[in-house]
Each structure stands twice: as structure tokens, then as C-alpha cells.
Amino acid sequence: MKLPTRVKLVDVGPRDGLQNEKQPVSAEVKIGLVHRLQDAGLKEIEVTSFVSPKWVPQMADNAQVMHGITRKAGVLYSVLTPNMKGFEAAIAAPREEWPDEIVVFGAASEAFSQKNINCSIAESIERFAPVVAAALEKGIRVRGAMSCTVGCPYEGEIAPAKVGYLAQLMKGIGVQRVDVADTIGVGTPRKVQAAMEATLAHFDVDAISGHFHDTYGQALVNTLAALEMGVWNFQSSSAGLGGCPYAKGATGNVATEDVVYMLHGMGIETGIDLDKLIDAGVYISQALGREPNSRASKAIRTKRAG
Ligand code: HMG
Ligand code: MG
């Protein structure tokens, strides 16, 4: 198959990237990251999540962050909402502070569903259904994240049929597009393609994105494997931040810088300015007191230093 000529990246750094940080990160720094990402040309940014602050303390400032960002025209701002309580909190602010898209998040693994959102897969769909309906009714777009589509920290390998089952349930409640997530970064290209294939039985290729954590260093090859199937939406985190607090041992998302370097090298357009993106990654990494977790960032900064 001919590779896509253009790719859209969702930077999930402010949400997936920071949710797992033990040290406090101020709302001001989170807002600063969102601003730098949009200035670098990101057209979609996952800003925060409206989850329980007892479960994920780092996202407790969700409303403050949504209030503090200065939006740029043409950029889509999304947030996670696992239930009606989260959705209501996300739209408690004036209309102009509402998210453009909400994300309900389920799992292809029963055990992970229990650990992450404290309910079974079937119960999660029951909880999501009114959230999806309310969002669509208000003109807010809906994405569904599907965790553990190749492997689970509790159940091990996940069969593609389980991914297809979840995709079908998501479709059934009106979810408009889905993320095929390798939550713990164990996937390899053929396994990721099988998870994509199972999802393609229920969603159009334009409505599917790849969300690959890079724990085993496979995220870039998995991205290429998905590109070969025509997938052109991907999620990544600037500076390779990230990880789910309920996925033990999982490291960050693939670094946006590395994905952009690969895509541009293949002549695939992203609309992103890699230099500005690298600076965004440096900004958040400095706030966290460490180096960006991106090989492309490191190489380019070394070259810059001459
Ligand atoms: P629960 O305890 O089953 O919920 O949690 P509950 O309905 O029984 O309520 C218990 C308490 O939580 C109540 O408060 C509620 O008000 C409160 P209390 O009366 O005890 O004071 N509560 C909330 N507070 C704020 N916002 C809410 C909310 N809902 C209930 N929305 C729940 C269920 C889903 C809320 C909980 O399990 C939770 O917050 N989990 C968070 C999981 C999470 O954020 N994980 C990380 C994101 S997913 C991810 O990273 C994967 C992804 O990147 C893709 C991939 O890589 O796989 C997307
Ligand atoms: Mg994730």
C-alpha cells in the first residue's frame, strides 16, 4: 500500500506525559507546554483529564489548565472523561473553555479495565454511553482510547479478537474515532498490525490512530507498520514523557520529536516545526529536572551546540 503523504499527530504530553509524574508540576508549566506545542504546529493536543484526583493527583488542576490556555485557531483540544462526573466537570466552565473533543477510555483487557477505571469492560461501556451521547448532543467530538490492544501488564498477550470486540462496543455507543494503544509498549509490528486489522473491521482507517508507548523501543517501527496499513493519525508525547499509573513498568509514549524526524525523513508532511518542538520538549524537561527522552532531540541539540 502507498504510504500516507500527510500525518496528523496528537501530542498527549500534557495529559499522558504528566499524569504519571510524582513531583508537582504547576498549572502554569502545563499551560506553557500547551502553548509551545501549538506554536510548534501541533494541531491536536490532549490537555488534561477529568478523572478522580484521588486516583491521579497530577491532573487535579484540570479546570485551571483548561481556563489558562490561550487557544489557537485550527487546534483541537481534547480531555479525558471516564464518566458523567468527569464530563460535567469538563463543561462546567463557559462554552469557550469546553474541550473540542472528549476521550472515553476502555481496555481490551478485563484486568486492566478493573485496575485503571475500577469496572469491567461491559460496565465501562455502560458508563461511557451517556457521556458520548451528552458530548455529541453538545457538539463535542468523541474519541475512544483502547488500552492494552497487544499486551496487558496483568493478562499478558491480548488476542486481536478482544480488540475487535472493544472496537465494536465503542462503535455501538457512538464513539467517532478510536486509538489503538499499546499501553505498555510490548508490541511488535505484526502484532500491532493485527490489532489495527481487528479495529478496521469496525472503524474506517481515517478514524483510527496509533498510540504507542516505547517501553521496548518498538514504537517507531510500530508506527511504520501502521502507516503501511494507511493509518495516518498518531499520538505521541513531546520529550517522550508519559506512562499510565495503572500500567506498572510502562514508560513514556513515543517522543513526538522522533516521530516527526522519521516522518519528515520519509517525505511525509506533519505541519510541525521540529526545531520549535524540540524547544517545547526542552522546556518541559527542564521543569522536570531531566533531559528530554528523545534521540532525535538529543542529536539535533548536540549538532546545534556545534
Ligand atoms: P470509582 O472510585 O470507581 O468512582 O472511580 P465512583 O463513581 O465510585 O466514585 C468514587 C469517588 O470518586 C467519589 O468521590 C466520586 O465523586 C469521585 P467521594 O464521594 O469518594 O469523595 N469521582 C470523581 N472525581 C472527579 N472526577 C471524576 C470522578 N468520578 C468519580 N471523573 C474512576 C472511577 C474512573 C473515576 C477512577 O477509577 C479514575 O479516576 N481512574 C483514573 C484512571 C486514569 O486516569 N488513568 C490514566 C489515564 S488512561 C491511560 O493513561 C491510557 C491511555 O493513555 C491509552 C493507553 O496508553 O493505553 C489513554
Ligand atoms: Mg497512554
mmCIF file of C-alpha atoms and ligand atoms in Angstrom:
data_model
loop_
_atom_site.group_PDB
_atom_site.id
_atom_site.type_symbol
_atom_site.label_atom_id
_atom_site.label_comp_id
_atom_site.label_asym_id
_atom_site.label_seq_id
_atom_site.Cartn_x
_atom_site.Cartn_y
_atom_site.Cartn_z
ATOM 1 C CA MET A 1 0.000 0.000 0.000
ATOM 2 C CA LYS A 2 1.130 3.551 -0.737
ATOM 3 C CA LEU A 3 2.119 5.361 2.450
ATOM 4 C CA PRO A 4 0.069 8.383 3.544
ATOM 5 C CA THR A 5 1.608 11.665 2.380
ATOM 6 C CA ARG A 6 0.441 13.558 5.454
ATOM 7 C CA VAL A 7 0.194 12.589 9.122
ATOM 8 C CA LYS A 8 -1.664 14.248 11.974
ATOM 9 C CA LEU A 9 -0.098 13.966 15.394
ATOM 10 C CA VAL A 10 -1.893 14.416 18.692
ATOM 11 C CA ASP A 11 0.561 15.462 21.360
ATOM 12 C CA VAL A 12 -0.625 13.752 24.525
ATOM 13 C CA GLY A 13 2.288 15.030 26.618
ATOM 14 C CA PRO A 14 0.324 17.419 28.844
ATOM 15 C CA ARG A 15 -2.015 14.531 29.807
ATOM 16 C CA ASP A 16 -0.400 11.104 29.301
ATOM 17 C CA GLY A 17 3.033 12.650 29.714
ATOM 18 C CA LEU A 18 2.444 14.372 33.008
ATOM 19 C CA GLN A 19 -0.229 12.212 34.680
ATOM 20 C CA ASN A 20 2.416 9.822 35.969
ATOM 21 C CA GLU A 21 4.799 12.439 37.366
ATOM 22 C CA LYS A 22 5.292 12.123 41.097
ATOM 23 C CA GLN A 23 6.695 15.647 41.527
ATOM 24 C CA PRO A 24 4.250 18.533 41.398
ATOM 25 C CA VAL A 25 4.044 20.316 38.056
ATOM 26 C CA SER A 26 2.305 23.681 38.229
ATOM 27 C CA ALA A 27 -0.678 24.539 36.057
ATOM 28 C CA GLU A 28 1.434 27.393 34.699
ATOM 29 C CA VAL A 29 4.063 24.972 33.379
ATOM 30 C CA LYS A 30 1.383 22.719 31.855
ATOM 31 C CA ILE A 31 -0.150 25.750 30.141
ATOM 32 C CA GLY A 32 3.319 26.784 28.960
ATOM 33 C CA LEU A 33 3.760 23.348 27.391
ATOM 34 C CA VAL A 34 0.412 23.521 25.568
ATOM 35 C CA HIS A 35 1.339 26.973 24.207
ATOM 36 C CA ARG A 36 4.723 25.775 22.963
ATOM 37 C CA LEU A 37 3.201 22.722 21.300
ATOM 38 C CA GLN A 38 0.625 24.772 19.422
ATOM 39 C CA ASP A 39 3.323 27.255 18.394
ATOM 40 C CA ALA A 40 5.345 24.326 17.040
ATOM 41 C CA GLY A 41 2.436 23.456 14.747
ATOM 42 C CA LEU A 42 0.621 20.689 16.640
ATOM 43 C CA LYS A 43 -3.000 20.666 15.504
ATOM 44 C CA GLU A 44 -4.294 18.387 18.267
ATOM 45 C CA ILE A 45 -3.308 18.484 21.917
ATOM 46 C CA GLU A 46 -4.568 16.250 24.737
ATOM 47 C CA VAL A 47 -4.555 18.810 27.510
ATOM 48 C CA THR A 48 -5.663 17.086 30.721
ATOM 49 C CA SER A 49 -8.098 14.598 32.217
ATOM 50 C CA PHE A 50 -11.223 14.948 34.341
ATOM 51 C CA VAL A 51 -10.602 11.864 36.455
ATOM 52 C CA SER A 52 -10.644 11.357 40.190
ATOM 53 C CA PRO A 53 -7.894 13.402 41.885
ATOM 54 C CA LYS A 54 -7.583 10.554 44.383
ATOM 55 C CA TRP A 55 -6.627 8.230 41.519
ATOM 56 C CA VAL A 56 -4.484 10.682 39.523
ATOM 57 C CA PRO A 57 -3.470 13.678 41.699
ATOM 58 C CA GLN A 58 -1.366 15.255 38.957
ATOM 59 C CA MET A 59 -4.484 16.048 36.892
ATOM 60 C CA ALA A 60 -6.374 17.726 39.768
ATOM 61 C CA ASP A 61 -5.745 21.148 38.202
ATOM 62 C CA ASN A 62 -7.683 20.177 35.038
ATOM 63 C CA ALA A 63 -10.102 23.127 35.106
ATOM 64 C CA GLN A 64 -7.322 25.601 35.886
ATOM 65 C CA VAL A 65 -5.297 24.377 32.911
ATOM 66 C CA MET A 66 -8.277 24.496 30.534
ATOM 67 C CA HIS A 67 -9.027 28.013 31.778
ATOM 68 C CA GLY A 68 -5.424 29.168 31.411
ATOM 69 C CA ILE A 69 -4.694 28.168 27.832
ATOM 70 C CA THR A 70 -4.942 30.744 25.077
ATOM 71 C CA ARG A 71 -6.395 28.829 22.181
ATOM 72 C CA LYS A 72 -5.050 28.960 18.679
ATOM 73 C CA ALA A 73 -7.461 28.756 15.749
ATOM 74 C CA GLY A 74 -7.466 25.397 14.000
ATOM 75 C CA VAL A 75 -6.149 23.466 17.012
ATOM 76 C CA LEU A 76 -8.272 20.738 18.618
ATOM 77 C CA TYR A 77 -8.061 20.482 22.421
ATOM 78 C CA SER A 78 -9.103 17.187 23.984
ATOM 79 C CA VAL A 79 -9.533 15.897 27.537
ATOM 80 C CA LEU A 80 -10.204 12.508 29.116
ATOM 81 C CA THR A 81 -13.617 11.983 30.746
ATOM 82 C CA PRO A 82 -14.242 8.475 32.145
ATOM 83 C CA ASN A 83 -17.776 9.087 33.418
ATOM 84 C CA MET A 84 -20.595 11.657 33.655
ATOM 85 C CA LYS A 85 -18.964 13.286 36.657
ATOM 86 C CA GLY A 86 -15.849 13.954 34.612
ATOM 87 C CA PHE A 87 -17.842 15.147 31.626
ATOM 88 C CA GLU A 88 -19.899 17.541 33.744
ATOM 89 C CA ALA A 89 -16.722 18.952 35.262
ATOM 90 C CA ALA A 90 -15.253 19.399 31.763
ATOM 91 C CA ILE A 91 -18.218 21.511 30.665
ATOM 92 C CA ALA A 92 -18.788 23.373 33.951
ATOM 93 C CA ALA A 93 -16.754 26.275 32.550
ATOM 94 C CA PRO A 94 -18.022 28.807 29.981
ATOM 95 C CA ARG A 95 -18.500 27.405 26.444
ATOM 96 C CA GLU A 96 -15.218 28.802 25.146
ATOM 97 C CA GLU A 97 -13.347 26.736 27.722
ATOM 98 C CA TRP A 98 -15.013 23.446 26.819
ATOM 99 C CA PRO A 99 -12.883 20.787 25.212
ATOM 100 C CA ASP A 100 -13.344 20.321 21.453
ATOM 101 C CA GLU A 101 -13.212 16.583 21.980
ATOM 102 C CA ILE A 102 -13.606 14.248 24.918
ATOM 103 C CA VAL A 103 -11.964 10.871 25.266
ATOM 104 C CA VAL A 104 -13.572 7.871 26.923
ATOM 105 C CA PHE A 105 -11.015 5.213 27.726
ATOM 106 C CA GLY A 106 -11.560 1.489 27.866
ATOM 107 C CA ALA A 107 -9.358 -1.573 27.651
ATOM 108 C CA ALA A 108 -9.204 -4.781 25.647
ATOM 109 C CA SER A 109 -8.161 -6.497 28.877
ATOM 110 C CA GLU A 110 -10.618 -7.095 31.747
ATOM 111 C CA ALA A 111 -7.916 -6.929 34.400
ATOM 112 C CA PHE A 112 -6.597 -3.601 33.127
ATOM 113 C CA SER A 113 -10.105 -2.171 32.966
ATOM 114 C CA GLN A 114 -10.564 -3.050 36.638
ATOM 115 C CA LYS A 115 -7.209 -1.601 37.704
ATOM 116 C CA ASN A 116 -7.473 1.576 35.649
ATOM 117 C CA ILE A 117 -11.118 2.577 35.898
ATOM 118 C CA ASN A 118 -12.431 0.238 38.579
ATOM 119 C CA CYS A 119 -15.021 -1.577 36.466
ATOM 120 C CA SER A 120 -15.388 -4.329 33.880
ATOM 121 C CA ILE A 121 -15.294 -3.709 30.134
ATOM 122 C CA ALA A 122 -19.076 -4.106 29.920
ATOM 123 C CA GLU A 123 -19.625 -1.694 32.838
ATOM 124 C CA SER A 124 -17.242 0.811 31.287
ATOM 125 C CA ILE A 125 -19.297 0.867 28.098
ATOM 126 C CA GLU A 126 -22.452 1.443 30.178
ATOM 127 C CA ARG A 127 -20.739 4.394 31.859
ATOM 128 C CA PHE A 128 -19.401 5.788 28.577
ATOM 129 C CA ALA A 129 -22.691 5.619 26.676
ATOM 130 C CA PRO A 130 -24.363 8.624 28.379
ATOM 131 C CA VAL A 131 -21.084 10.578 28.252
ATOM 132 C CA VAL A 132 -20.804 10.007 24.489
ATOM 133 C CA ALA A 133 -24.454 10.929 23.932
ATOM 134 C CA ALA A 134 -24.186 14.112 26.029
ATOM 135 C CA ALA A 135 -20.989 15.201 24.276
ATOM 136 C CA LEU A 136 -22.354 14.642 20.773
ATOM 137 C CA GLU A 137 -25.544 16.442 21.726
ATOM 138 C CA LYS A 138 -23.436 19.467 22.733
ATOM 139 C CA GLY A 139 -21.381 19.370 19.538
ATOM 140 C CA ILE A 140 -18.270 17.986 21.233
ATOM 141 C CA ARG A 141 -16.370 15.308 19.350
ATOM 142 C CA VAL A 142 -15.768 11.888 20.876
ATOM 143 C CA ARG A 143 -12.710 9.671 20.735
ATOM 144 C CA GLY A 144 -12.324 6.291 22.384
ATOM 145 C CA ALA A 145 -8.965 5.133 23.699
ATOM 146 C CA MET A 146 -8.492 1.362 23.679
ATOM 147 C CA SER A 147 -5.752 0.282 26.084
ATOM 148 C CA CYS A 148 -3.804 -2.962 26.074
ATOM 149 C CA THR A 149 -4.516 -3.832 22.452
ATOM 150 C CA VAL A 150 -1.429 -6.035 22.165
ATOM 151 C CA GLY A 151 -0.403 -6.728 25.732
ATOM 152 C CA CYS A 152 -1.548 -6.195 29.297
ATOM 153 C CA PRO A 153 0.574 -5.883 32.440
ATOM 154 C CA TYR A 154 -1.806 -8.292 34.221
ATOM 155 C CA GLU A 155 -3.064 -10.665 31.498
ATOM 156 C CA GLY A 156 -0.069 -10.841 29.148
ATOM 157 C CA GLU A 157 -0.683 -11.118 25.422
ATOM 158 C CA ILE A 158 -4.078 -9.889 24.189
ATOM 159 C CA ALA A 159 -5.824 -11.595 21.269
ATOM 160 C CA PRO A 160 -6.890 -9.351 18.363
ATOM 161 C CA ALA A 161 -10.455 -10.648 18.788
ATOM 162 C CA LYS A 162 -10.627 -8.806 22.151
ATOM 163 C CA VAL A 163 -9.597 -5.607 20.409
ATOM 164 C CA GLY A 164 -12.272 -6.135 17.762
ATOM 165 C CA TYR A 165 -14.847 -6.730 20.486
ATOM 166 C CA LEU A 166 -13.989 -3.467 22.258
ATOM 167 C CA ALA A 167 -13.923 -1.535 18.969
ATOM 168 C CA GLN A 168 -17.392 -2.878 18.169
ATOM 169 C CA LEU A 169 -18.697 -1.792 21.595
ATOM 170 C CA MET A 170 -17.156 1.666 21.166
ATOM 171 C CA LYS A 171 -18.716 1.999 17.724
ATOM 172 C CA GLY A 172 -22.061 0.848 19.116
ATOM 173 C CA ILE A 173 -22.269 3.749 21.592
ATOM 174 C CA GLY A 174 -21.357 6.384 19.007
ATOM 175 C CA VAL A 175 -17.631 6.876 19.522
ATOM 176 C CA GLN A 176 -16.391 8.642 16.375
ATOM 177 C CA ARG A 177 -12.769 7.514 16.284
ATOM 178 C CA VAL A 178 -10.520 5.252 18.288
ATOM 179 C CA ASP A 179 -6.930 4.979 19.466
ATOM 180 C CA VAL A 180 -5.283 1.592 19.251
ATOM 181 C CA ALA A 181 -2.996 1.812 22.263
ATOM 182 C CA ASP A 182 -0.007 -0.273 23.196
ATOM 183 C CA THR A 183 -0.158 0.847 26.806
ATOM 184 C CA ILE A 184 2.962 -0.956 27.982
ATOM 185 C CA GLY A 185 4.959 -0.792 24.765
ATOM 186 C CA VAL A 186 5.355 -4.553 24.300
ATOM 187 C CA GLY A 187 4.015 -4.657 20.753
ATOM 188 C CA THR A 188 5.986 -5.536 17.655
ATOM 189 C CA PRO A 189 4.940 -4.668 14.076
ATOM 190 C CA ARG A 190 2.912 -7.740 13.117
ATOM 191 C CA LYS A 191 1.049 -7.777 16.449
ATOM 192 C CA VAL A 192 0.235 -4.104 16.131
ATOM 193 C CA GLN A 193 -0.990 -4.713 12.580
ATOM 194 C CA ALA A 194 -3.259 -7.495 13.863
ATOM 195 C CA ALA A 195 -4.762 -5.116 16.464
ATOM 196 C CA MET A 196 -5.253 -2.491 13.737
ATOM 197 C CA GLU A 197 -6.836 -5.089 11.447
ATOM 198 C CA ALA A 198 -9.318 -6.060 14.168
ATOM 199 C CA THR A 199 -10.207 -2.384 14.648
ATOM 200 C CA LEU A 200 -10.575 -1.816 10.900
ATOM 201 C CA ALA A 201 -13.493 -4.246 10.949
ATOM 202 C CA HIS A 202 -15.454 -1.535 12.813
ATOM 203 C CA PHE A 203 -13.829 1.831 12.051
ATOM 204 C CA ASP A 204 -12.650 3.471 8.860
ATOM 205 C CA VAL A 205 -8.880 3.857 8.583
ATOM 206 C CA ASP A 206 -9.287 7.660 8.833
ATOM 207 C CA ALA A 207 -10.915 7.164 12.259
ATOM 208 C CA ILE A 208 -8.097 5.091 13.758
ATOM 209 C CA SER A 209 -4.966 6.351 15.450
ATOM 210 C CA GLY A 210 -1.913 4.596 16.837
ATOM 211 C CA HIS A 211 -0.882 5.291 20.451
ATOM 212 C CA PHE A 212 2.394 3.565 21.151
ATOM 213 C CA HIS A 213 4.376 3.607 24.353
ATOM 214 C CA ASP A 214 8.052 2.998 23.779
ATOM 215 C CA THR A 215 8.983 0.717 26.675
ATOM 216 C CA TYR A 216 10.724 -1.860 24.469
ATOM 217 C CA GLY A 217 11.932 0.618 21.838
ATOM 218 C CA GLN A 218 9.377 -0.606 19.281
ATOM 219 C CA ALA A 219 7.181 2.451 18.914
ATOM 220 C CA LEU A 220 8.756 3.832 15.724
ATOM 221 C CA VAL A 221 8.673 0.517 13.865
ATOM 222 C CA ASN A 222 5.123 0.032 15.076
ATOM 223 C CA THR A 223 4.287 3.483 13.711
ATOM 224 C CA LEU A 224 5.745 2.476 10.347
ATOM 225 C CA ALA A 225 3.793 -0.791 10.438
ATOM 226 C CA ALA A 226 0.569 1.160 10.978
ATOM 227 C CA LEU A 227 1.484 3.689 8.252
ATOM 228 C CA GLU A 228 1.843 0.754 5.873
ATOM 229 C CA MET A 229 -1.813 -0.035 6.563
ATOM 230 C CA GLY A 230 -2.827 3.529 5.716
ATOM 231 C CA VAL A 231 -3.196 4.785 9.312
ATOM 232 C CA TRP A 232 -2.248 8.473 9.363
ATOM 233 C CA ASN A 233 -3.219 9.625 12.878
ATOM 234 C CA PHE A 234 -0.799 9.016 15.732
ATOM 235 C CA GLN A 235 -0.343 10.058 19.330
ATOM 236 C CA SER A 236 2.971 10.859 20.888
ATOM 237 C CA SER A 237 4.454 12.909 23.731
ATOM 238 C CA SER A 238 6.956 15.685 23.436
ATOM 239 C CA ALA A 239 10.209 14.688 25.158
ATOM 240 C CA GLY A 240 8.892 11.115 25.370
ATOM 241 C CA LEU A 241 7.052 11.865 28.594
ATOM 242 C CA GLY A 242 4.375 9.558 29.791
ATOM 243 C CA GLY A 243 3.024 6.388 31.244
ATOM 244 C CA CYS A 244 -0.110 5.214 32.934
ATOM 245 C CA PRO A 245 -0.022 4.990 36.737
ATOM 246 C CA TYR A 246 -2.026 1.756 36.474
ATOM 247 C CA ALA A 247 0.328 0.123 33.937
ATOM 248 C CA LYS A 248 3.315 -0.906 36.032
ATOM 249 C CA GLY A 249 6.667 -0.791 34.264
ATOM 250 C CA ALA A 250 5.378 1.088 31.244
ATOM 251 C CA THR A 251 7.462 4.031 30.136
ATOM 252 C CA GLY A 252 6.503 7.070 28.114
ATOM 253 C CA ASN A 253 4.832 7.499 24.794
ATOM 254 C CA VAL A 254 6.995 7.572 21.720
ATOM 255 C CA ALA A 255 8.645 11.014 21.576
ATOM 256 C CA THR A 256 6.885 13.385 19.170
ATOM 257 C CA GLU A 257 10.330 14.647 18.104
ATOM 258 C CA ASP A 258 11.377 11.136 16.996
ATOM 259 C CA VAL A 259 8.142 10.537 15.072
ATOM 260 C CA VAL A 260 8.403 13.913 13.328
ATOM 261 C CA TYR A 261 12.052 13.263 12.415
ATOM 262 C CA MET A 262 11.128 9.890 10.912
ATOM 263 C CA LEU A 263 8.112 11.218 9.011
ATOM 264 C CA HIS A 264 9.908 14.248 7.587
ATOM 265 C CA GLY A 265 12.773 11.985 6.551
ATOM 266 C CA MET A 266 10.238 9.902 4.618
ATOM 267 C CA GLY A 267 8.805 12.989 2.910
ATOM 268 C CA ILE A 268 5.585 12.797 4.943
ATOM 269 C CA GLU A 269 4.111 16.157 5.954
ATOM 270 C CA THR A 270 3.165 16.920 9.558
ATOM 271 C CA GLY A 271 2.934 20.719 9.597
ATOM 272 C CA ILE A 272 5.234 20.659 12.631
ATOM 273 C CA ASP A 273 8.378 22.740 13.068
ATOM 274 C CA LEU A 274 10.839 20.231 14.516
ATOM 275 C CA ASP A 275 13.115 22.908 15.984
ATOM 276 C CA LYS A 276 10.273 24.553 17.893
ATOM 277 C CA LEU A 277 9.047 21.133 19.001
ATOM 278 C CA ILE A 278 12.489 20.310 20.376
ATOM 279 C CA ASP A 279 12.410 23.565 22.346
ATOM 280 C CA ALA A 280 8.990 22.619 23.770
ATOM 281 C CA GLY A 281 10.456 19.286 24.897
ATOM 282 C CA VAL A 282 13.427 21.051 26.482
ATOM 283 C CA TYR A 283 11.062 23.425 28.293
ATOM 284 C CA ILE A 284 9.044 20.660 29.961
ATOM 285 C CA SER A 285 12.126 18.529 30.643
ATOM 286 C CA GLN A 286 13.848 21.434 32.380
ATOM 287 C CA ALA A 287 10.755 21.943 34.518
ATOM 288 C CA LEU A 288 11.010 18.262 35.475
ATOM 289 C CA GLY A 289 14.766 18.465 36.027
ATOM 290 C CA ARG A 290 15.820 15.970 33.365
ATOM 291 C CA GLU A 291 16.880 15.526 29.749
ATOM 292 C CA PRO A 292 14.273 15.026 27.000
ATOM 293 C CA ASN A 293 13.755 11.329 26.335
ATOM 294 C CA SER A 294 14.133 11.660 22.570
ATOM 295 C CA ARG A 295 17.081 10.538 20.479
ATOM 296 C CA ALA A 296 16.287 12.993 17.678
ATOM 297 C CA SER A 297 16.127 15.859 20.191
ATOM 298 C CA LYS A 298 19.488 14.884 21.658
ATOM 299 C CA ALA A 299 21.163 14.536 18.255
ATOM 300 C CA ILE A 300 19.818 17.833 16.942
ATOM 301 C CA ARG A 301 20.709 19.722 20.110
ATOM 302 C CA THR A 302 24.239 18.298 20.003
ATOM 303 C CA LYS A 303 24.540 19.479 16.394
ATOM 304 C CA ARG A 304 23.131 22.902 17.310
ATOM 305 C CA ALA A 305 25.767 23.274 20.038
ATOM 306 C CA GLY A 306 28.358 22.787 17.238
HETATM 307 P P1 HMG B 1 -14.526 4.962 41.286
HETATM 308 O O1 HMG B 1 -13.869 5.074 42.628
HETATM 309 O O2 HMG B 1 -14.991 3.599 40.842
HETATM 310 O O3 HMG B 1 -15.712 6.002 41.127
HETATM 311 O O4 HMG B 1 -13.519 5.529 40.222
HETATM 312 P P2 HMG B 1 -17.044 6.225 41.915
HETATM 313 O O5 HMG B 1 -18.035 6.653 40.876
HETATM 314 O O6 HMG B 1 -17.352 5.047 42.792
HETATM 315 O O7 HMG B 1 -16.703 7.483 42.833
HETATM 316 C C1 HMG B 1 -15.783 7.426 43.907
HETATM 317 C C2 HMG B 1 -15.302 8.828 44.258
HETATM 318 O O8 HMG B 1 -14.595 9.394 43.142
HETATM 319 C C3 HMG B 1 -16.432 9.802 44.575
HETATM 320 O O9 HMG B 1 -15.887 10.765 45.489
HETATM 321 C C4 HMG B 1 -16.651 10.483 43.261
HETATM 322 O O10 HMG B 1 -17.241 11.748 43.400
HETATM 323 C C5 HMG B 1 -15.251 10.601 42.727
HETATM 324 P P3 HMG B 1 -16.134 10.645 47.070
HETATM 325 O O11 HMG B 1 -17.633 10.630 47.219
HETATM 326 O O12 HMG B 1 -15.483 9.356 47.494
HETATM 327 O O13 HMG B 1 -15.451 11.864 47.597
HETATM 328 N N1 HMG B 1 -15.201 10.664 41.257
HETATM 329 C C6 HMG B 1 -14.623 11.661 40.543
HETATM 330 N N2 HMG B 1 -13.956 12.772 40.921
HETATM 331 C C7 HMG B 1 -13.508 13.573 39.936
HETATM 332 N N3 HMG B 1 -13.673 13.323 38.623
HETATM 333 C C8 HMG B 1 -14.315 12.225 38.222
HETATM 334 C C9 HMG B 1 -14.833 11.340 39.206
HETATM 335 N N4 HMG B 1 -15.510 10.181 39.133
HETATM 336 C C10 HMG B 1 -15.740 9.789 40.394
HETATM 337 N N5 HMG B 1 -14.462 11.986 36.905
HETATM 338 C C11 HMG B 1 -12.865 6.473 38.121
HETATM 339 C C12 HMG B 1 -13.783 5.500 38.833
HETATM 340 C C13 HMG B 1 -12.917 6.209 36.629
HETATM 341 C C14 HMG B 1 -13.286 7.903 38.422
HETATM 342 C C15 HMG B 1 -11.426 6.249 38.669
HETATM 343 O O14 HMG B 1 -11.108 4.899 38.512
HETATM 344 C C16 HMG B 1 -10.397 7.099 37.969
HETATM 345 O O15 HMG B 1 -10.381 8.313 38.096
HETATM 346 N N6 HMG B 1 -9.469 6.471 37.267
HETATM 347 C C17 HMG B 1 -8.430 7.234 36.583
HETATM 348 C C18 HMG B 1 -7.733 6.387 35.631
HETATM 349 C C19 HMG B 1 -6.762 7.207 34.820
HETATM 350 O O16 HMG B 1 -6.853 8.432 34.723
HETATM 351 N N7 HMG B 1 -5.816 6.504 34.209
HETATM 352 C C20 HMG B 1 -4.883 7.129 33.334
HETATM 353 C C21 HMG B 1 -5.498 7.547 32.031
HETATM 354 S S1 HMG B 1 -5.783 6.189 30.914
HETATM 355 C C22 HMG B 1 -4.266 5.976 30.138
HETATM 356 O O17 HMG B 1 -3.284 6.568 30.503
HETATM 357 C C23 HMG B 1 -4.248 5.077 28.935
HETATM 358 C C24 HMG B 1 -4.188 5.844 27.609
HETATM 359 O O18 HMG B 1 -3.066 6.701 27.555
HETATM 360 C C25 HMG B 1 -4.112 4.849 26.451
HETATM 361 C C26 HMG B 1 -3.001 3.814 26.690
HETATM 362 O O19 HMG B 1 -1.828 4.164 26.692
HETATM 363 O O20 HMG B 1 -3.404 2.682 26.933
HETATM 364 C C27 HMG B 1 -5.448 6.692 27.396
HETATM 365 MG MG MG B 2 -1.083 6.101 27.057
#
